[in-house]
XYZ file of C-alpha atoms in Angstrom:
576
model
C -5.251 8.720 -13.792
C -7.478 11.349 -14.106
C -11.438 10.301 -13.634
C -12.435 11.848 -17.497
C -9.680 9.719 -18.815
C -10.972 6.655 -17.213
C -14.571 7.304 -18.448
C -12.799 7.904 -22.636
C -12.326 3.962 -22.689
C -16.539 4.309 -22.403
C -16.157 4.949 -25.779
C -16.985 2.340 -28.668
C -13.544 1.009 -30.531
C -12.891 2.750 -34.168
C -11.587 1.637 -36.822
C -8.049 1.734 -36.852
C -8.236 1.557 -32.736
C -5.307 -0.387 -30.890
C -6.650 -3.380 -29.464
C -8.028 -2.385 -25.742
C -7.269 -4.711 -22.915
C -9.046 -4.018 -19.462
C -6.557 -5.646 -16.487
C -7.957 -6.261 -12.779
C -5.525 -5.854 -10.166
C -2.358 -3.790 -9.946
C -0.371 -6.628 -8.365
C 2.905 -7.814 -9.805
C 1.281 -10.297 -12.422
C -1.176 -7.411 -13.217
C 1.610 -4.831 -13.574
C 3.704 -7.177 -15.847
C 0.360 -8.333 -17.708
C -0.120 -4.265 -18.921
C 3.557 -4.240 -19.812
C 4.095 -7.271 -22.352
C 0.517 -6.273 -23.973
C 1.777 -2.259 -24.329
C 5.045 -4.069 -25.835
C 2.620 -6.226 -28.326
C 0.577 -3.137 -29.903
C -2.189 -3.156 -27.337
C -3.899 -0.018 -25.050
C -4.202 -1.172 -21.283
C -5.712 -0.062 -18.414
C -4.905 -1.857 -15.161
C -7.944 -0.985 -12.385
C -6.463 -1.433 -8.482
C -9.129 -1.271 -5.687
C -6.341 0.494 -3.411
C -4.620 3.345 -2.774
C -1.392 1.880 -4.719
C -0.426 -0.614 -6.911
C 1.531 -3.830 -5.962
C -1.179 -6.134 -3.850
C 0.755 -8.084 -1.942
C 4.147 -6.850 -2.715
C 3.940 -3.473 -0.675
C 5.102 -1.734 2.131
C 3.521 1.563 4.297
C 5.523 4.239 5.773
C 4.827 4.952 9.678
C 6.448 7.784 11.512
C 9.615 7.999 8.640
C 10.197 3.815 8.886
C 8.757 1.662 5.577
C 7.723 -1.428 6.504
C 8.045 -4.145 4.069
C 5.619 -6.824 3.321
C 6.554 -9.168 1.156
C 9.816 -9.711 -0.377
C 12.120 -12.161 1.651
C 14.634 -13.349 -1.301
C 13.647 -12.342 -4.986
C 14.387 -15.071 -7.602
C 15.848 -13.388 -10.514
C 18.015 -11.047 -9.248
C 21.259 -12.255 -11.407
C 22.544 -11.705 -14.740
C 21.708 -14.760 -16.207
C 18.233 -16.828 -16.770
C 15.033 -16.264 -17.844
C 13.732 -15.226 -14.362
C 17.005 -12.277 -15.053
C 15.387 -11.736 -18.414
C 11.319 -11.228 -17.116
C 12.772 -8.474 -14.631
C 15.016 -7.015 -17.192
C 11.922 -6.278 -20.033
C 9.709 -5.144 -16.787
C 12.633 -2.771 -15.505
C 11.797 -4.720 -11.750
C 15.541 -3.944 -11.362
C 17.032 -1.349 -12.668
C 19.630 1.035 -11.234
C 19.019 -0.795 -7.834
C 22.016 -3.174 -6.125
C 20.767 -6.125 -4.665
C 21.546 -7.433 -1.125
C 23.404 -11.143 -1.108
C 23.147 -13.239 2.039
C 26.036 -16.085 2.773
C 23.117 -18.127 4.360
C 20.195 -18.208 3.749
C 17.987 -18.601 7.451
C 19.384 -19.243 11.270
C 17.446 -22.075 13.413
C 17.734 -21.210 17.201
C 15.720 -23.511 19.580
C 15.151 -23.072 23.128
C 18.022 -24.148 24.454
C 20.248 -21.363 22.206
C 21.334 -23.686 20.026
C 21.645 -22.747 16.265
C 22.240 -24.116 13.033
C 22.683 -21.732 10.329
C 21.794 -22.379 6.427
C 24.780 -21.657 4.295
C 24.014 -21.200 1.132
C 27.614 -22.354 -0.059
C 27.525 -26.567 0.242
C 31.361 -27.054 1.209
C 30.648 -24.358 4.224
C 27.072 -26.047 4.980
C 28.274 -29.553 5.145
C 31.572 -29.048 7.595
C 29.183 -26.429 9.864
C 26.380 -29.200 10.184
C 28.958 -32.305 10.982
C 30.564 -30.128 13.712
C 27.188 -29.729 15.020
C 26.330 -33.530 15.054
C 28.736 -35.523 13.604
C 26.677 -38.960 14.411
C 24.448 -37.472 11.344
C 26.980 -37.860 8.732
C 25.511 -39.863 5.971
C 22.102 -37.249 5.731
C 24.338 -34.429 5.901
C 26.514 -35.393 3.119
C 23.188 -36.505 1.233
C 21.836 -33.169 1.976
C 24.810 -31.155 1.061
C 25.084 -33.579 -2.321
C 21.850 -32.617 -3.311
C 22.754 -29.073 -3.086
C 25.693 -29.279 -5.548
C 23.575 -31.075 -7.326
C 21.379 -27.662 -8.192
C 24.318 -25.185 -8.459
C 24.433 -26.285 -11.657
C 20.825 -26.940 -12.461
C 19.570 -24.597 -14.773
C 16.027 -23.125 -13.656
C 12.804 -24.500 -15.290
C 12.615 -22.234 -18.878
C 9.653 -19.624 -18.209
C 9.449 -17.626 -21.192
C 6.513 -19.112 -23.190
C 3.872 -21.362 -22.297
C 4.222 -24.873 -22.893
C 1.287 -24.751 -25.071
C 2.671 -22.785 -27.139
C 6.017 -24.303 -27.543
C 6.814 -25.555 -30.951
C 7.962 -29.478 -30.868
C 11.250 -28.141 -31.404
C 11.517 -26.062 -28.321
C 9.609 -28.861 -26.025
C 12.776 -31.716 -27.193
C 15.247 -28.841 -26.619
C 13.106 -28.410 -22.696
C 13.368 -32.394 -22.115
C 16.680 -32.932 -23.497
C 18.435 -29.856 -20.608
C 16.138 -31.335 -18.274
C 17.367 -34.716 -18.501
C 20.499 -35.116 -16.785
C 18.738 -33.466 -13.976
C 16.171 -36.164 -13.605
C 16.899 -38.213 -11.176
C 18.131 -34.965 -8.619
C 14.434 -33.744 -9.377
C 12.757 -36.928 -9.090
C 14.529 -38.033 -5.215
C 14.304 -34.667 -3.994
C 10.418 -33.651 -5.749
C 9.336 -37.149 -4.213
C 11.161 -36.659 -0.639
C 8.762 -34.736 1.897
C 11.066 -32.770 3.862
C 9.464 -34.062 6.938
C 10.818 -37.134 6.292
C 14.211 -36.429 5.387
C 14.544 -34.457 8.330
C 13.707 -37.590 10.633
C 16.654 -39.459 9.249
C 19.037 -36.906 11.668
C 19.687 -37.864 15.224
C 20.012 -34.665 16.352
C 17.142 -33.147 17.771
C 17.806 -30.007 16.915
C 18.440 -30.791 12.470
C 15.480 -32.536 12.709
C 13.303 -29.603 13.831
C 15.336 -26.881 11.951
C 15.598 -28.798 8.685
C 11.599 -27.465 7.395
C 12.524 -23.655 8.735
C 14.954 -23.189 6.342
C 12.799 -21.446 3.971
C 11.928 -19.020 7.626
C 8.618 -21.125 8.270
C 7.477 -25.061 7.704
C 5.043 -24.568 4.837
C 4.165 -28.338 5.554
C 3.967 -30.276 2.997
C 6.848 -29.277 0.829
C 9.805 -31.991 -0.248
C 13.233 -31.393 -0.153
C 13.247 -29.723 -3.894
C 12.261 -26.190 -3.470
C 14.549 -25.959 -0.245
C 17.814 -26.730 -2.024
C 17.157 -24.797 -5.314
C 16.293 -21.923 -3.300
C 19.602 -22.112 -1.320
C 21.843 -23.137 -5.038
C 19.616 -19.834 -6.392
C 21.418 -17.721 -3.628
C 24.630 -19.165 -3.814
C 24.839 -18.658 -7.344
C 23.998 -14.748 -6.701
C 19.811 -15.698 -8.566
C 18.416 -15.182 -5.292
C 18.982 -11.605 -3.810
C 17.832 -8.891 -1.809
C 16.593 -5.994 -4.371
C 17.559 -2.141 -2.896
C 13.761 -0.786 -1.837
C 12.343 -3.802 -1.382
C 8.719 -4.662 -1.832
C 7.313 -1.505 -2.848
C 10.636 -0.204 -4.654
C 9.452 -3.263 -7.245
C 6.347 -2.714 -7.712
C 7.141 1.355 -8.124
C 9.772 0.386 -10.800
C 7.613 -2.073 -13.392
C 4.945 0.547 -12.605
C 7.578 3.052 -14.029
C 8.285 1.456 -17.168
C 4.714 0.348 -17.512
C 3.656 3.974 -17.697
C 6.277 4.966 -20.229
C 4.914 2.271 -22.596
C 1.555 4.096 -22.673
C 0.150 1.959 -20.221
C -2.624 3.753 -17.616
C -3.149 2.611 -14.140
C -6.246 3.842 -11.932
C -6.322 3.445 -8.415
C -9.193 3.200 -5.737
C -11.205 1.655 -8.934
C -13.066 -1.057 -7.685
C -14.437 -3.703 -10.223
C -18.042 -4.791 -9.523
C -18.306 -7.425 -12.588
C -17.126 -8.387 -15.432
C -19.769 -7.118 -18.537
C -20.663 -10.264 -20.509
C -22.705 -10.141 -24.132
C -22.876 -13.435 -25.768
C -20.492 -15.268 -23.868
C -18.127 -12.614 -24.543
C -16.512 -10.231 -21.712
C -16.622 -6.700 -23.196
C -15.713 -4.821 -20.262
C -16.179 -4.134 -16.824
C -18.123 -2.166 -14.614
C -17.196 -0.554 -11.086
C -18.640 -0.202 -8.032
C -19.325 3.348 -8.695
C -21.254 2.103 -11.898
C -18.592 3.468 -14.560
C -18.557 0.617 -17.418
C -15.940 0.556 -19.620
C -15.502 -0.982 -22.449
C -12.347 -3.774 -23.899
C -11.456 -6.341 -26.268
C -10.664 -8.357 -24.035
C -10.605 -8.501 -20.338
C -7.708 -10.102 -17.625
C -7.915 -10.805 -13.915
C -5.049 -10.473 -12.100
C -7.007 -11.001 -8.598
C -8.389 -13.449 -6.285
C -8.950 -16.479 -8.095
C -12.121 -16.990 -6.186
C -13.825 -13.375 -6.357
C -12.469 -13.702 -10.047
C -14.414 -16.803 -10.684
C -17.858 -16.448 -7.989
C -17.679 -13.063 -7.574
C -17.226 -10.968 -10.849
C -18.876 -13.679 -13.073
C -21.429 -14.765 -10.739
C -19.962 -18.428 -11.025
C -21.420 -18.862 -14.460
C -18.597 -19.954 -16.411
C -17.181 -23.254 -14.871
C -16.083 -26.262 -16.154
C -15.081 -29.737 -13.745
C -11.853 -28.183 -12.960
C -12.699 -25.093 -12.295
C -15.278 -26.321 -9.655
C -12.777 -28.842 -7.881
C -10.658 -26.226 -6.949
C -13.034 -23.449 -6.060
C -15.520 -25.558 -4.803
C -13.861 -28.120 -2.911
C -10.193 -27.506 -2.746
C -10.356 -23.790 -1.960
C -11.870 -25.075 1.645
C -9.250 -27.498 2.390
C -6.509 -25.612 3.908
C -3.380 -28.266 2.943
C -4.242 -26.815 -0.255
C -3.752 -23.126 0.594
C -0.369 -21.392 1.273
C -0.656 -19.878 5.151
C -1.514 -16.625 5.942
C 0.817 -14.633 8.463
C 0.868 -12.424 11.158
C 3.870 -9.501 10.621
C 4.915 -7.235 13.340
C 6.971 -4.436 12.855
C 9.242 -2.226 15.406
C 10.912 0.976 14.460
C 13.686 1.431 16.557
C 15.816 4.628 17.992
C 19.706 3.909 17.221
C 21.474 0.545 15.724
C 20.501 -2.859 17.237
C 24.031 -4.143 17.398
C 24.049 -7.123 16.952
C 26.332 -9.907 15.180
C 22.852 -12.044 14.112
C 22.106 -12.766 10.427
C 19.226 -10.824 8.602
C 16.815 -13.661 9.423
C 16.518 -16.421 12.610
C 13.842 -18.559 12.829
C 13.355 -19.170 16.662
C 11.655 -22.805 18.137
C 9.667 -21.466 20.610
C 8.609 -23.865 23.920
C 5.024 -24.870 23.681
C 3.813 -21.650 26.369
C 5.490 -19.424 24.213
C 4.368 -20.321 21.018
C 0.489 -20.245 22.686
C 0.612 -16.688 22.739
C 1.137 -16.330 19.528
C -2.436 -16.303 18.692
C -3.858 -18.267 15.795
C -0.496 -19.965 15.457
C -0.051 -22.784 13.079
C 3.918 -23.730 14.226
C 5.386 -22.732 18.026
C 7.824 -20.608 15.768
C 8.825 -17.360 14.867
C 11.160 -15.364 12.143
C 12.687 -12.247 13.307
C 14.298 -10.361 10.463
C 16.639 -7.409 10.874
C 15.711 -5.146 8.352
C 18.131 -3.388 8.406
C 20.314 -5.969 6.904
C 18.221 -6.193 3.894
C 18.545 -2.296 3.330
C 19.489 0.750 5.179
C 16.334 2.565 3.808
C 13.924 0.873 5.575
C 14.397 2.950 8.864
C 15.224 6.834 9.395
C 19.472 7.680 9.752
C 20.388 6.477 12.666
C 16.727 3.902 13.125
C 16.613 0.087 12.280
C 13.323 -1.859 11.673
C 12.702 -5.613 12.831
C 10.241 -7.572 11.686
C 8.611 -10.616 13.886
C 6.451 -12.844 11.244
C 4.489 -16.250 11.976
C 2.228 -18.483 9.980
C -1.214 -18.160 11.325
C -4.930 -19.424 10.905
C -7.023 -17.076 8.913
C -10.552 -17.972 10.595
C -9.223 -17.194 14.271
C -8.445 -14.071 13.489
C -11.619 -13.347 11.320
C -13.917 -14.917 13.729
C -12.503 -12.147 16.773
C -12.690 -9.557 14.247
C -16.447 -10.152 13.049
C -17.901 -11.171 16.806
C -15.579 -9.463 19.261
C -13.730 -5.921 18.031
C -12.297 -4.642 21.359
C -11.019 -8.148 22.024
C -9.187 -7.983 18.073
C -7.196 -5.202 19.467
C -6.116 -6.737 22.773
C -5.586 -9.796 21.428
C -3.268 -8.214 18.551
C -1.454 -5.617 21.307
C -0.901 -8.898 23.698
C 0.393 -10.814 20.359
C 3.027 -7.202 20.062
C 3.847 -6.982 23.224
C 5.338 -10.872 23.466
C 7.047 -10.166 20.719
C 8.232 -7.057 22.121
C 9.363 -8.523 25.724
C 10.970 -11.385 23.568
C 13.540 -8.984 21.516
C 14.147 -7.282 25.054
C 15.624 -10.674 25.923
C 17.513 -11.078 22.273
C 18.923 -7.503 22.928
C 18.347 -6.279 26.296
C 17.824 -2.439 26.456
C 16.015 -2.213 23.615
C 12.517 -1.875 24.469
C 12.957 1.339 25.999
C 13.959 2.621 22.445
C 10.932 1.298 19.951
C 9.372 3.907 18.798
C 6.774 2.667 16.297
C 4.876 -0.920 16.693
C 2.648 -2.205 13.331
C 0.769 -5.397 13.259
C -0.578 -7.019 10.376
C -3.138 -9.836 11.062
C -4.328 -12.456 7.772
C -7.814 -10.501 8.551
C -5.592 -7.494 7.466
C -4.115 -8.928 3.830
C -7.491 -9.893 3.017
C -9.248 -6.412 3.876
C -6.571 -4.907 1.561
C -5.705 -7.215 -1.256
C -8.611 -9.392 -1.426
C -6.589 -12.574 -1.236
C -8.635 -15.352 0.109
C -8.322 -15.750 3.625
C -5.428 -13.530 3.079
C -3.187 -16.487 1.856
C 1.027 -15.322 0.874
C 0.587 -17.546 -2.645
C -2.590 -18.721 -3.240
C -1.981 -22.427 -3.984
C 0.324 -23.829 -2.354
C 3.054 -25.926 -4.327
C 2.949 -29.759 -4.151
C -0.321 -29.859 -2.953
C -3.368 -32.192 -4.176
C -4.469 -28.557 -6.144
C -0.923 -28.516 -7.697
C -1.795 -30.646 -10.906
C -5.147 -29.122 -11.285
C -3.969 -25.266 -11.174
C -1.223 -26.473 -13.686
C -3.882 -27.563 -15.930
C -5.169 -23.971 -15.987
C -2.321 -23.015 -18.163
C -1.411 -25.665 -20.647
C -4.844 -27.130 -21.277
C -7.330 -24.397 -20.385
C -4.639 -21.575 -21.697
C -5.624 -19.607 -18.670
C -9.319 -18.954 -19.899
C -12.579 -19.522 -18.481
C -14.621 -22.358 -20.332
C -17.415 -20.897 -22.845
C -16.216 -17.335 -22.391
C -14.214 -15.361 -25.232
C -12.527 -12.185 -24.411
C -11.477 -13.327 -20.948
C -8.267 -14.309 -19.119
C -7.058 -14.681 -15.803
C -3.421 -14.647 -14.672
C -1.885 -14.543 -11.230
C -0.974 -16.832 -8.673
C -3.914 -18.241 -8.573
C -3.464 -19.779 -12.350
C 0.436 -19.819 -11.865
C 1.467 -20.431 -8.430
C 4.883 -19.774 -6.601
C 6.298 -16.563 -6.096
C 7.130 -13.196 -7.128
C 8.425 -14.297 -10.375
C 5.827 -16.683 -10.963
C 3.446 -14.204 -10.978
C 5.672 -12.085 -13.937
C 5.735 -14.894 -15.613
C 2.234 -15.690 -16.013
C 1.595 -11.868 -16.953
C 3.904 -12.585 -19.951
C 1.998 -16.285 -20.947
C -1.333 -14.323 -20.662
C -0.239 -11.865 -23.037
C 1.313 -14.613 -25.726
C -2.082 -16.750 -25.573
C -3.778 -13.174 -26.222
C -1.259 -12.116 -29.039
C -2.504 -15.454 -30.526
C -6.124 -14.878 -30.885
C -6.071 -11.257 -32.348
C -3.330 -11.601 -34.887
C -0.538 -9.516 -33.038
C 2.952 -10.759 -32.542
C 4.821 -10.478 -29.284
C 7.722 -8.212 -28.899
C 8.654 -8.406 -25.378
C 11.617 -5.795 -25.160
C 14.446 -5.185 -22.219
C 14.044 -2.215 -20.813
C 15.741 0.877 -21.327
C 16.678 1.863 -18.336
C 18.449 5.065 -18.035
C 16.955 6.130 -15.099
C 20.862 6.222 -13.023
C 20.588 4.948 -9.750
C 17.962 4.196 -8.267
C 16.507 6.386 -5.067
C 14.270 6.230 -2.402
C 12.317 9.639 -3.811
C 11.199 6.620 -6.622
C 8.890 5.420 -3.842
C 6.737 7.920 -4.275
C 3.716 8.855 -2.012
C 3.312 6.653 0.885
C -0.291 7.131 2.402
C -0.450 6.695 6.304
C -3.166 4.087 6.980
C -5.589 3.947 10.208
C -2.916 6.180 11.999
C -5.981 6.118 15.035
C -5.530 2.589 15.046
C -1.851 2.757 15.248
C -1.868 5.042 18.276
C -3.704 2.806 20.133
C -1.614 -0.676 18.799
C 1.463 1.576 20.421
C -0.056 1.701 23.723
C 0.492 -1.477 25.769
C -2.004 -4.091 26.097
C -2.504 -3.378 29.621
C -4.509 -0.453 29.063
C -7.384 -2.351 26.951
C -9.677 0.382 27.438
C -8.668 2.299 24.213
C -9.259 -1.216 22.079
C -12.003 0.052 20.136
C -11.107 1.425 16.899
C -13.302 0.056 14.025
C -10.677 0.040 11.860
C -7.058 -2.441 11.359
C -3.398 -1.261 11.587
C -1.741 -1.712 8.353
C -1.526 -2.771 6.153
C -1.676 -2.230 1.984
């Protein structure tokens, strides 16, 4: 967007005038918040503080290999369901095949010894009795359960309960009722605990890793629907990955009208009479809006661009006091990536979860778990890597403050310490597939220090809130009794994960409630719309430009850790 368009919405509204919504943040509930309000008769303009849109869902290019960030499984990806529908009006999808996995994570401990996820029950219960038959009666619970959610239909996500007529809330309870009693054993099971009911040593370790990591604190619920999901084709792989979904609701959010300015920092948000009327950037541009949405950090949203003067008891439990209890916050990560010369051949699945022995998991600095997820990325889609090239990823849950703390006191020791985290990682796919480290070409680390010097995320956390959590009732509350606005402020909303939790299509989804509680208050109807499409099939040209970030810094993350006398760039590898 070109810098004298940006300064037109300076203007004062005319008569006449479209309603003008200002959006902050270019993430996915951003992106999808500037679609459903173009569909509804508004003007938007979305302001991203980077170089691209997407936030967390992204990826950067190094050397001819894209290195994905985010998406694991995408929820959504089938013909059927509302999740189906939210991607269909944002065009997340279109012309693009999606990569289905027969299981959905391997568990390898020490010893060698694996269990592998199948997604299909019948398959998942006869592999885990040959692996422990003593554990019959859990396994057969387990796989039960599973069935049990092949035929669940997913949570309806279209409109905000609020909203919902009395009518549409019976219709909700009455499909939801046969269900209750699967949702109630497996919502009120900690997976923790189910897992202790196996003998085996190595089921009971595996059973929280099969969502890649142990998000502690999760029951049994989200792991089975997200295996039934896959099974039932709902959970999928999407063709360009992270950034290829961002690129494509960016697409059709542009051809409704919709404008998008990057490297436009937001300072504040402009408040006359308890009324947000705009904002103004760090540059000092204001402009002007009818109404205002933040699609960012819940925190910066709430202390930073409003100066913490529009609370309410709610709002200050969970930025106040619940924000600094970490059970309450989804982990932050550290992601490694290698770009390799030639195949790995290999007969592994796409992802393995490895239970590493207690020295091995202490060099994984920061760690919260002794385990780590390698993913071949290659599996997931041949684009990732050069003809020829294949990309792995190593990933672990991580404490934010370890890594911030060397950062802030300590630079050159940031560097080793991230180059000795790589090179681990390296020597331990040398032993996976020996010959291989000779052939890496590329090596990319990105620290939780890293997500949060590029998306802003508090203590760069994957989802904000984390699910069944003490802050999972309050955040809830954000949307069906506070409608997702700020107490004794008009003209403001915020969406995100940080009002709507969960995933990728969580996020969507609360970009389409924010627009149906704005509809409301100036008069407009909603007219959400499938997209078009049209576009043939999807290519990897649709990426776009892919800026090269701190390549200094990457030279010197490529040499080993051995030679620490190059460990003082200022800036950090990665990481968009």
């Amino acid at each position: 967007m070109q810098p004298d368009r940006l300064t037109a919405w300076g203007r004062p509204a005319e008569p006449g005038d479209r309603p003008r919504v200002v959006v902050i943040g270019g993430g996915i509930a951003g992106l999808a918040t500037g679609c459903y309000a173009q569909m509804s008769g508004m003007d938007t303009l979305i302001l991203e503080k980077h170089v691209l849109p997407g936030g967390y869902c992204t990826a950067w290019a190094r050397d001819g290999y894209l290195f994905d960030y985010c998406v694991d499984w995408l929820s959504g990806t089938g013909d059927s369901g509302d999740a189906a529908q939210v991607w269909r009006e944002l065009g997340a999808l279109d012309g693009k095949e999606i990569a289905h996995f027969e299981m959905f994570n391997r568990v390898m401990d020490e010893t060698g010894r694996a269990v592998t996820f199948y997604n299909d029950p019948d398959r998942l219960e006869r592999h885990l009795l040959d692996l422990s038959p003593g554990d019959a009666e859990p396994i057969r619970q387990l796989c039960r359960y599973l069935r049990g959610f092949l035929n669940a239909h997913p949570y309806p996500i279209l409109k905000p309960p609020p909203l919902k007529s009395t009518r549409e809330k019976l219709g909700t309870a009455l499909a939801t009722l046969p269900l209750l009693r699967l949702f109630y054993r497996t919502a009120t099971t900690q997976m923790a605990d189910f897992a202790q009911r196996f003998q085996d040593p190595l089921l009971r370790r595996a059973l929280p890793n099969i969502i890649l990591q142990d998000p502690v604190g999760f029951p049994v619920l989200p792991y089975l629907y997200g295996m039934a999901r896959a099974h039932n084709g709902n959970a999928g792989f999407p063709e360009g990955g992270s950034l290829g979904l961002v690129r494509s609701i960016e697409e059709r959010y542009t051809s409704l009208g919709g404008q998008l300015a990057c490297r436009a920092r937001v300072e504040r948000v402009l408040v006359e009479n308890d009324r947000a009327v705009g904002v103004e950037l760090k540059n000092g541009t204001r402009i002007r809006a009818d109404h205002v949405v933040s699609a960012c950090d819940g925190n910066t949203t709430v202390n930073g661009l409003l100066g913490g003067a529009y609370t309410s008891p709610r709002v200050d439990r969970l930025y106040r006091e619940m924000l600094h209890e970490p059970d309450n916050l989804f982990p932050s990560a550290v992601s490694t990536y290698f770009g390799i010369d030639g195949p790995v051949k290999t007969e592994d699945p796409h992802s393995t979860t490895y239970l590493l022995p207690p020295e091995e998991g202490a060099r994984l600095f920061g760690g919260l778990h002794s385990t780590m997820v390698v993913q071949l990325f290659n599996h997931y889609w041949e684009g990732f890597a050069p003809p020829g090239k294949s990309v792995i990823r190593c990933t672990y849950f991580s404490d934010f403050d370890a890594w911030k703390k060397l950062r802030t006191t300590n630079r050159r020791e940031y560097w080793t310490t991230k180059r000795r985290v790589a090179d681990f990682q390296r020597g331990f796919l040398e032993r996976l597939y020996p010959g291989i480290d000779e052939r890496i070409e590329v090596v990319d680390i990105a620290t939780p220090v890293t997500a949060h010097r590029y998306t802003g995320n508090h203590n760069g956390t994957i989802f904000a809130w984390k699910p069944f959590s003490p802050a999972d009732d309050e955040v809830t509350k954000l949307i069906n009794k506070d409608r997702m606005r700020l107490p004794g402020l008009d003209g403001f909303s915020m969406t995100g994960q940080w009002v709507g939790m969960g995933g990728l299509i969580r996020a969507a989804t609360t970009g389409r409630f924010v627009v149906q509680f704005i509809c409301e208050e100036l008069g407009l109807p909603f007219r959400p719309s499938p997209s078009p499409g049209g576009g043939g099939r999807w290519h990897r040209e649709k990426l776009g430009h892919l800026p090269q970030l701190d390549t200094r810094a990457l030279r010197q993350l490529n040499s080993r850790a051995s030679d620490e006398t190059e460990a003082t760039a200022d800036g950090d590898s990665h990481a968009a």
